[in-house]
CSV table of C-alpha atoms and ligand atoms in Angstrom, one decimal:
chain,number,residue,atom,x,y,z
A,1,UNK,CA,18.7,33.7,8.3
A,2,UNK,CA,15.4,33.2,6.7
A,3,UNK,CA,15.9,34.9,3.3
A,4,UNK,CA,15.6,32.0,0.9
A,5,UNK,CA,18.0,33.6,-1.6
A,6,UNK,CA,20.7,34.0,1.1
A,7,UNK,CA,20.2,30.4,2.2
A,8,UNK,CA,20.6,29.1,-1.3
A,9,UNK,CA,23.6,31.2,-1.9
A,10,UNK,CA,25.1,29.9,1.4
A,11,UNK,CA,24.4,26.3,0.5
A,12,UNK,CA,25.8,26.6,-3.1
A,13,UNK,CA,28.9,28.5,-1.9
A,14,UNK,CA,30.1,25.3,-0.4
A,15,UNK,CA,32.5,23.0,-2.3
A,16,UNK,CA,31.3,19.9,-0.5
A,17,UNK,CA,28.1,19.2,1.4
A,18,UNK,CA,27.1,16.4,3.7
A,19,UNK,CA,23.4,15.8,4.2
A,20,UNK,CA,21.9,13.6,6.9
A,21,UNK,CA,18.3,12.8,7.9
A,22,UNK,CA,16.5,11.2,10.9
A,23,UNK,CA,16.9,7.6,11.9
A,24,UNK,CA,14.3,5.2,10.5
A,25,UNK,CA,14.2,7.1,7.2
A,26,UNK,CA,10.9,7.6,5.3
A,27,UNK,CA,10.1,8.8,1.8
A,28,UNK,CA,10.4,12.5,2.8
A,29,UNK,CA,13.8,12.2,4.5
A,30,UNK,CA,15.2,10.2,1.5
A,31,UNK,CA,13.4,12.2,-1.2
A,32,UNK,CA,14.4,15.7,0.1
A,33,UNK,CA,18.0,14.7,0.9
A,34,UNK,CA,18.7,12.8,-2.4
A,35,UNK,CA,17.0,15.6,-4.4
A,36,UNK,CA,19.1,18.3,-2.8
A,37,UNK,CA,22.3,16.2,-3.3
A,38,UNK,CA,21.4,15.6,-6.9
A,39,UNK,CA,20.8,19.3,-7.6
A,40,UNK,CA,24.1,20.2,-5.9
A,41,UNK,CA,26.0,17.6,-7.8
A,42,UNK,CA,24.6,19.0,-11.1
A,43,UNK,CA,26.1,22.3,-10.1
A,44,UNK,CA,29.6,20.7,-9.6
A,45,UNK,CA,29.3,20.6,-5.8
A,46,UNK,CA,30.4,17.3,-4.1
A,47,UNK,CA,27.3,16.3,-2.2
A,48,UNK,CA,26.8,13.1,-0.2
A,49,UNK,CA,23.8,11.7,1.7
A,50,UNK,CA,24.4,9.9,5.0
A,51,UNK,CA,22.1,7.5,6.9
A,52,UNK,CA,22.5,5.4,10.0
A,53,UNK,CA,19.9,3.0,8.8
A,54,UNK,CA,19.6,1.1,5.5
A,55,UNK,CA,17.1,2.3,3.0
A,56,UNK,CA,13.8,0.4,3.6
A,57,UNK,CA,12.8,-2.0,0.9
A,58,UNK,CA,9.7,-0.1,-0.2
A,59,UNK,CA,11.9,3.0,-1.1
A,60,UNK,CA,14.5,1.1,-3.2
A,61,UNK,CA,12.6,2.2,-6.3
A,62,UNK,CA,13.8,5.8,-5.8
A,63,UNK,CA,16.5,7.2,-8.0
A,64,UNK,CA,20.0,7.5,-6.3
A,65,UNK,CA,19.2,5.4,-3.3
A,66,UNK,CA,22.3,3.4,-4.0
A,67,UNK,CA,24.3,6.6,-3.3
A,68,UNK,CA,23.2,6.7,0.4
A,69,UNK,CA,26.2,6.1,2.6
A,70,UNK,CA,26.6,5.2,6.3
A,71,UNK,CA,30.2,6.5,6.9
A,72,UNK,CA,32.8,8.7,5.5
A,73,UNK,CA,36.5,9.4,5.8
A,74,UNK,CA,36.1,12.7,3.9
A,75,UNK,CA,35.3,16.0,5.4
A,76,UNK,CA,32.8,18.5,4.1
A,77,UNK,CA,32.4,22.3,4.1
A,78,UNK,CA,28.7,22.3,5.0
A,79,UNK,CA,26.6,19.7,7.0
A,80,UNK,CA,22.9,19.9,6.5
A,81,UNK,CA,20.2,18.2,8.6
A,82,UNK,CA,17.2,17.3,6.5
A,83,UNK,CA,13.7,16.4,7.8
A,84,UNK,CA,14.8,16.9,11.4
A,85,UNK,CA,16.4,19.7,13.3
A,86,UNK,CA,18.5,18.2,16.0
A,87,UNK,CA,21.8,16.2,15.7
A,88,UNK,CA,20.3,13.8,18.2
A,89,UNK,CA,17.8,12.6,15.5
A,90,UNK,CA,20.3,11.4,13.0
A,91,UNK,CA,22.0,8.7,15.1
A,92,UNK,CA,25.4,7.3,14.2
A,93,UNK,CA,26.1,9.6,11.3
A,94,UNK,CA,25.8,12.7,13.5
A,95,UNK,CA,29.6,13.1,13.8
A,96,UNK,CA,29.9,13.6,10.1
A,97,UNK,CA,27.6,16.6,10.2
A,98,UNK,CA,29.0,17.9,13.5
A,99,UNK,CA,32.6,17.9,12.1
A,100,UNK,CA,31.6,20.4,9.4
A,101,UNK,CA,32.6,24.1,10.0
A,102,UNK,CA,29.2,25.3,8.7
A,103,UNK,CA,25.8,23.9,9.3
A,104,UNK,CA,22.3,24.0,7.6
A,105,UNK,CA,18.9,22.7,8.5
A,106,UNK,CA,15.8,22.3,6.2
A,107,UNK,CA,12.9,20.9,8.1
A,108,UNK,CA,9.2,21.0,9.1
A,109,UNK,CA,9.3,19.4,12.6
A,110,UNK,CA,8.5,20.5,16.1
A,111,UNK,CA,10.1,21.4,18.4
A,112,UNK,CA,11.9,24.0,16.3
A,113,UNK,CA,15.4,24.1,17.7
A,114,UNK,CA,18.3,26.3,16.7
A,115,UNK,CA,20.7,24.1,14.8
A,116,UNK,CA,22.4,25.6,11.8
A,117,UNK,CA,23.5,29.0,10.5
A,118,UNK,CA,21.8,28.2,7.2
A,119,UNK,CA,18.5,27.4,8.6
A,120,UNK,CA,15.0,27.2,7.1
A,121,UNK,CA,12.3,25.4,9.1
A,122,UNK,CA,8.6,25.8,8.2
A,123,UNK,CA,6.5,23.9,10.7
A,124,UNK,CA,3.3,24.2,8.8
A,125,UNK,CA,4.8,22.6,5.7
A,126,UNK,CA,3.6,19.1,4.7
A,127,UNK,CA,7.1,17.8,4.3
A,128,UNK,CA,10.8,18.6,4.2
A,129,UNK,CA,10.3,18.4,0.4
A,130,UNK,CA,7.9,21.3,0.5
A,131,UNK,CA,10.4,23.3,2.6
A,132,UNK,CA,13.1,22.5,0.1
A,133,UNK,CA,10.8,23.4,-2.8
A,134,UNK,CA,10.2,26.9,-1.1
A,135,UNK,CA,14.0,27.4,-1.5
A,136,UNK,CA,14.2,25.9,-5.0
A,137,UNK,CA,11.3,28.0,-6.2
A,138,UNK,CA,12.5,31.3,-4.7
A,139,UNK,CA,15.8,30.8,-6.5
A,140,UNK,CA,14.4,29.4,-9.8
A,141,UNK,CA,16.5,26.3,-9.5
A,142,UNK,CA,16.3,23.9,-12.4
A,143,UNK,CA,16.0,20.2,-11.8
A,144,UNK,CA,15.6,17.0,-13.8
A,145,UNK,CA,12.9,14.3,-13.9
A,146,UNK,CA,14.7,12.0,-11.4
A,147,UNK,CA,14.9,14.9,-9.0
A,148,UNK,CA,11.2,15.5,-9.5
A,149,UNK,CA,10.6,11.8,-8.7
A,150,UNK,CA,12.5,12.1,-5.5
A,151,UNK,CA,10.6,15.2,-4.4
A,152,UNK,CA,7.3,13.7,-5.4
A,153,UNK,CA,8.1,10.6,-3.1
A,154,UNK,CA,8.4,12.9,-0.1
A,155,UNK,CA,5.3,14.9,-0.9
A,156,UNK,CA,3.2,11.8,-1.4
A,157,UNK,CA,4.4,9.9,1.6
A,158,UNK,CA,4.4,12.7,4.2
A,159,UNK,CA,0.8,13.6,3.2
A,160,UNK,CA,-0.5,10.0,3.2
A,161,UNK,CA,-1.1,10.4,-0.6
A,162,UNK,CA,-2.5,14.0,-0.2
A,163,UNK,CA,-5.1,13.0,2.4
A,164,UNK,CA,-3.6,14.5,5.7
A,165,UNK,CA,-4.5,17.9,7.1
A,166,UNK,CA,-1.0,19.1,6.3
A,167,UNK,CA,-1.9,19.4,2.6
A,168,UNK,CA,-2.2,23.0,1.5
A,169,UNK,CA,-2.9,24.6,-1.9
A,170,UNK,CA,0.9,25.2,-2.1
A,171,UNK,CA,1.5,21.4,-1.6
A,172,UNK,CA,-0.7,20.7,-4.6
A,173,UNK,CA,0.9,23.4,-6.7
A,174,UNK,CA,4.3,21.9,-5.9
A,175,UNK,CA,3.0,18.5,-6.9
A,176,UNK,CA,1.7,19.9,-10.1
A,177,UNK,CA,5.1,21.4,-10.8
A,178,UNK,CA,6.7,18.0,-10.2
A,179,UNK,CA,4.3,16.4,-12.7
A,180,UNK,CA,5.3,19.0,-15.2
A,181,UNK,CA,8.9,17.8,-14.7
A,182,UNK,CA,7.9,14.2,-15.4
A,183,UNK,CA,7.1,12.8,-11.9
A,184,UNK,CA,3.9,11.1,-10.9
A,185,UNK,CA,2.3,10.0,-7.6
A,186,UNK,CA,1.4,6.6,-9.0
A,187,UNK,CA,4.7,4.7,-8.7
A,188,UNK,CA,5.1,6.0,-5.2
A,189,UNK,CA,1.6,4.7,-4.2
A,190,UNK,CA,2.5,1.4,-5.9
A,191,UNK,CA,5.8,0.7,-4.2
A,192,UNK,CA,5.2,2.3,-0.8
A,193,UNK,CA,1.6,1.3,-0.2
A,194,UNK,CA,0.5,-1.4,-2.5
A,195,UNK,CA,3.4,-3.8,-2.6
A,196,UNK,CA,2.9,-5.6,0.7
A,197,UNK,CA,4.2,-9.0,1.6
A,198,UNK,CA,1.6,-11.7,2.6
A,199,UNK,CA,3.0,-11.5,6.2
A,200,UNK,CA,2.5,-7.7,6.3
A,201,UNK,CA,-1.1,-8.0,5.1
A,202,UNK,CA,-1.8,-10.7,7.6
A,203,UNK,CA,-0.2,-8.5,10.3
A,204,UNK,CA,-2.5,-5.8,9.3
A,205,UNK,CA,-5.5,-8.2,9.8
A,206,UNK,CA,-4.1,-9.1,13.2
A,207,UNK,CA,-3.7,-5.4,14.2
A,208,UNK,CA,-7.3,-4.6,13.1
A,209,UNK,CA,-8.6,-7.5,15.1
A,210,UNK,CA,-6.7,-6.6,18.3
A,211,UNK,CA,-7.4,-2.9,18.8
A,212,UNK,CA,-7.8,-1.9,22.4
A,213,UNK,CA,-9.4,1.2,23.6
A,214,UNK,CA,-9.5,3.5,26.6
A,215,UNK,CA,-11.2,6.9,27.5
A,216,UNK,CA,-14.5,5.9,25.8
A,217,UNK,CA,-12.7,5.0,22.6
A,218,UNK,CA,-10.8,8.3,22.4
A,219,UNK,CA,-7.5,6.4,22.7
A,220,UNK,CA,-7.1,3.3,20.6
A,221,UNK,CA,-3.9,1.2,20.4
A,222,UNK,CA,-2.2,-2.0,19.5
A,223,UNK,CA,0.9,-3.3,21.1
A,224,UNK,CA,2.9,-6.1,19.4
A,225,UNK,CA,5.7,-8.1,21.0
A,226,UNK,CA,8.8,-9.1,19.1
A,227,UNK,CA,7.7,-12.8,19.2
A,228,UNK,CA,4.4,-11.9,17.6
A,229,UNK,CA,6.1,-9.7,14.9
A,230,UNK,CA,8.5,-12.5,14.2
A,231,UNK,CA,5.7,-15.0,13.8
A,232,UNK,CA,4.4,-12.9,10.8
A,233,UNK,CA,7.9,-12.8,9.3
A,234,UNK,CA,7.8,-9.1,8.7
A,235,UNK,CA,10.7,-6.7,8.9
A,236,UNK,CA,10.7,-3.4,10.8
A,237,UNK,CA,10.1,-1.5,7.6
A,238,UNK,CA,7.0,-3.4,6.8
A,239,UNK,CA,5.2,-2.4,10.1
A,240,UNK,CA,5.2,1.3,9.2
A,241,UNK,CA,1.8,2.4,8.1
A,242,UNK,CA,0.0,-0.4,9.8
A,243,UNK,CA,-0.7,1.9,12.7
A,244,UNK,CA,-2.5,4.4,10.5
A,245,UNK,CA,-5.4,2.0,10.2
A,246,UNK,CA,-6.1,2.3,14.0
A,247,UNK,CA,-6.9,6.0,13.6
A,248,UNK,CA,-9.9,5.1,11.3
A,249,UNK,CA,-11.9,4.2,14.4
A,250,UNK,CA,-14.8,6.6,14.8
A,251,UNK,CA,-14.4,8.9,17.8
A,252,UNK,CA,-10.7,8.0,18.2
A,253,UNK,CA,-8.6,11.1,19.0
A,254,UNK,CA,-5.2,9.3,19.5
A,255,UNK,CA,-4.1,6.1,17.8
A,256,UNK,CA,-1.1,4.4,19.2
A,257,UNK,CA,0.9,1.7,17.5
A,258,UNK,CA,3.6,0.0,19.6
A,259,UNK,CA,6.0,-2.7,18.5
A,260,UNK,CA,8.9,-4.3,20.2
A,261,UNK,CA,11.8,-3.9,17.7
A,262,UNK,CA,14.2,-5.9,20.0
A,263,UNK,CA,13.8,-7.3,23.5
A,264,UNK,CA,13.2,-4.3,25.8
A,265,UNK,CA,13.0,-1.7,23.1
A,266,UNK,CA,9.6,-0.4,21.9
A,267,UNK,CA,8.9,1.9,19.0
A,268,UNK,CA,5.8,3.9,19.4
A,269,UNK,CA,3.9,5.8,16.6
A,270,UNK,CA,1.3,8.3,17.8
A,271,UNK,CA,-1.3,9.5,15.3
A,272,UNK,CA,-4.2,12.0,15.8
A,273,UNK,CA,-6.4,14.5,14.2
A,274,UNK,CA,-6.0,18.3,14.6
A,275,UNK,CA,-8.0,18.3,17.8
A,276,UNK,CA,-5.4,16.4,19.8
A,277,UNK,CA,-1.7,17.1,19.9
A,278,UNK,CA,0.2,13.9,20.1
A,279,UNK,CA,3.6,15.6,20.0
A,280,UNK,CA,3.0,16.6,23.7
A,281,UNK,CA,2.9,13.1,25.2
A,282,UNK,CA,5.6,12.0,22.6
A,283,UNK,CA,7.9,14.8,23.9
A,284,UNK,CA,7.4,13.7,27.5
A,285,UNK,CA,8.3,10.2,26.5
A,286,UNK,CA,11.5,11.4,25.0
A,287,UNK,CA,10.4,11.6,21.3
A,288,UNK,CA,8.8,14.2,19.2
A,289,UNK,CA,7.1,15.0,15.9
A,290,UNK,CA,4.0,16.8,14.8
A,291,UNK,CA,0.6,17.6,16.1
A,292,UNK,CA,-0.9,14.7,14.2
A,293,UNK,CA,2.0,12.4,13.8
A,294,UNK,CA,4.7,11.8,16.4
A,295,UNK,CA,6.9,9.0,17.7
A,296,UNK,CA,9.2,7.8,20.5
A,297,UNK,CA,11.3,4.9,21.5
A,298,UNK,CA,11.1,3.4,25.0
A,299,UNK,CA,13.6,1.1,26.7
A,300,UNK,CA,11.3,-1.2,28.5
A,301,UNK,CA,9.3,-4.5,27.9
A,302,UNK,CA,6.3,-4.1,25.7
A,303,UNK,CA,3.8,-4.8,28.5
A,304,UNK,CA,5.2,-1.9,30.5
A,305,UNK,CA,5.5,0.4,27.5
A,306,UNK,CA,1.8,-0.2,26.7
A,307,UNK,CA,0.8,1.0,30.2
A,308,UNK,CA,3.2,3.9,30.3
A,309,UNK,CA,2.2,5.3,26.8
A,310,UNK,CA,-1.5,4.9,27.3
A,311,UNK,CA,-1.4,6.5,30.7
A,312,UNK,CA,0.7,9.5,29.3
A,313,UNK,CA,-1.7,10.0,26.4
A,314,UNK,CA,-4.7,9.7,28.7
A,315,UNK,CA,-3.2,12.4,31.0
A,316,UNK,CA,-3.2,14.9,28.0
A,317,UNK,CA,-6.6,13.8,26.9
A,318,UNK,CA,-8.0,15.0,30.3
A,319,UNK,CA,-6.1,18.2,30.5
B,401,LIG,MN1,9.0,14.8,6.9
């Protein structure tokens, strides 16, 4: 079902809706989900947003974040996956969605799977917010300033403040519409990008000073052990974005940021430009994402993960 009016009719025919997004939530997952829940509530529909993980500190400025829940004894008519398109991506809250008799999916990720009867996935969209706004716009849905602020957070963060190649004219038109509704990019930039702790800034300095390269600088990476991360006193949420600096290296096609979140568990962010698809190695390594931004989690020590990930990316670099 791809008719946007049918999808909206299907969603708003439910009396109760559960919404869940991917683990390690970002501004897009939170913004799109909380915005949809807020709109549905304004229409008298019981809507709840579920997350396995706590809301990262840098997103606590967003409206309605206090309403995100981690469990439920209630049941819902409709379960929607937001900013992901597979139940395996939402972690511990998956059973809440799975238990619903009807399913929906609003997303922009690869690989495009088949979850949900009410399904709208646009892979070229900058963000789940943009996909949701396709639906809202097609149905002339009204929303308030707080909803606009939630939507703006997703647009700003998934586009790296409107800098990434996923920005289209439509992305900017939607941003303009959100400004007309009272939202602005400025608070998002302030809270998400420019409110770093001293430890996080020093970690950034360490990362820049310790970049390693392979394949004539086409692959650049930094791998950080748990001990090292702990020595900077930064939480998991504060390491996101640090890896984006690695991609600034001239001639770099794939930038890899690996950090050991607990002993034997390594989170990997893969970043690239349009000319190299990092979702391919990420998929092989059990993760996924987009051409220019993917991720995976490996169950192995950091030294081993470093070798495995660099070797896999190098294999795609040659082919
Ligand atoms: Mn997204």
